[in-house]
C-alpha positions in Angstrom: 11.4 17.5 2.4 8.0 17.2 4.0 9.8 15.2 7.1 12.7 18.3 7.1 15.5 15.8 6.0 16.5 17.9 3.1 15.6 21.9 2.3 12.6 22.5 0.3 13.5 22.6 -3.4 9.4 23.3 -4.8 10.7 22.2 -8.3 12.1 18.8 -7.0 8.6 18.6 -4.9 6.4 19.1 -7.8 8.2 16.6 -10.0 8.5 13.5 -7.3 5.0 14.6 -6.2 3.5 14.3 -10.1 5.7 10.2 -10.0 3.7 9.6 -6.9 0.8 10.5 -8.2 1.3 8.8 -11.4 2.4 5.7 -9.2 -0.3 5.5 -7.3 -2.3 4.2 -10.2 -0.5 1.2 -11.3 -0.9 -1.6 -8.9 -4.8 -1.7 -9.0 -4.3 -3.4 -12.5 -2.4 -6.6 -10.3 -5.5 -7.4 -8.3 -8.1 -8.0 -10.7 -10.1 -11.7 -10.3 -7.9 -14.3 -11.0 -4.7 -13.6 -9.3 -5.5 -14.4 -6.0 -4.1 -17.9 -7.5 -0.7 -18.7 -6.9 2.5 -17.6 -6.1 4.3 -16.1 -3.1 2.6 -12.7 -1.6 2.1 -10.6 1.8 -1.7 -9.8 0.2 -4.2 -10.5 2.6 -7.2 -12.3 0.8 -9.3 -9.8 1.5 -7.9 -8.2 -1.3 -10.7 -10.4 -2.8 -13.4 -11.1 -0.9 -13.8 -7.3 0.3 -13.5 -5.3 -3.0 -15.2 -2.8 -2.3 -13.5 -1.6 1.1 -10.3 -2.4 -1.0 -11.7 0.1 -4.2 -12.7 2.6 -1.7 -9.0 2.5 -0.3 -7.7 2.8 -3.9 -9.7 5.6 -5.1 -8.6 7.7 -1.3 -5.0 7.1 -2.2 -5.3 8.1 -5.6 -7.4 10.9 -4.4 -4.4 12.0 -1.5 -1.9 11.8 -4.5 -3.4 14.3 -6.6 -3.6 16.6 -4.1 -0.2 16.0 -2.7 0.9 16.4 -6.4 -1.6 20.0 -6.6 0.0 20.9 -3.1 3.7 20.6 -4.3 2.8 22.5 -7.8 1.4 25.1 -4.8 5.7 25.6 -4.2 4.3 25.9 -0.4 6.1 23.5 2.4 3.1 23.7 4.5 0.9 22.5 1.9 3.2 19.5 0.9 3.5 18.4 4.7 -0.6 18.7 4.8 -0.7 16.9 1.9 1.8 14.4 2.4 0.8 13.8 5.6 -2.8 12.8 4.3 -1.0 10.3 1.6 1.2 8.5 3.6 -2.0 7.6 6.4 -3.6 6.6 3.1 -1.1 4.3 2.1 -0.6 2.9 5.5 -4.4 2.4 5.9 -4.5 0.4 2.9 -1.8 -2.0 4.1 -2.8 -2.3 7.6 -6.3 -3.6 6.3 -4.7 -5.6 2.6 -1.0 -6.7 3.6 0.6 -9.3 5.9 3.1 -7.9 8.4 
């Protein structure tokens, strides 16, 4: 919706936003001390060593999400592009600092 490939359906926006949002919270839990040990991963170790640059990128996603989900309850395209917009650089930011290519 927010990148025009389907029409705005505000209902369908407020409940993929609210999954999102809800989503957004669950890896964190993954990258506690201790599991920078073993197996296969793209996770930079940073991840570790720079915890607080990595909270600080957590807490702006889960920040982004809320509003993107408070934007889509909003039933206004604009405000879900703005907000989605804001979410995905987020996301990406995170990666680009914390993930392998």
């Amino acid at each position: 919706m927010a990148n025009g490939k389907v029409p705005f359906d505000a209902k369908a926006a407020e409940h993929n936003a609210a999954i999102v949002a809800d989503m957004s919270k669950l890896p964190w839990a993954g990258f506690i001390p201790g599991t920078d040990r073993g197996g296969n991963t793209r996770v930079k170790p940073e991840v570790w060593t720079e915890q607080a640059k990595f909270k600080e990128k957590n807490e702006k996603l889960m920040a982004a999400t809320d509003k993107l989900a408070t934007a889509a309850k909003a039933g206004s395209l604009e405000s879900l592009k703005t907000a989605f917009t804001a979410t995905a650089d987020a996301c990406k930011s995170c990666h680009d600092d914390f993930r392998r290519k």
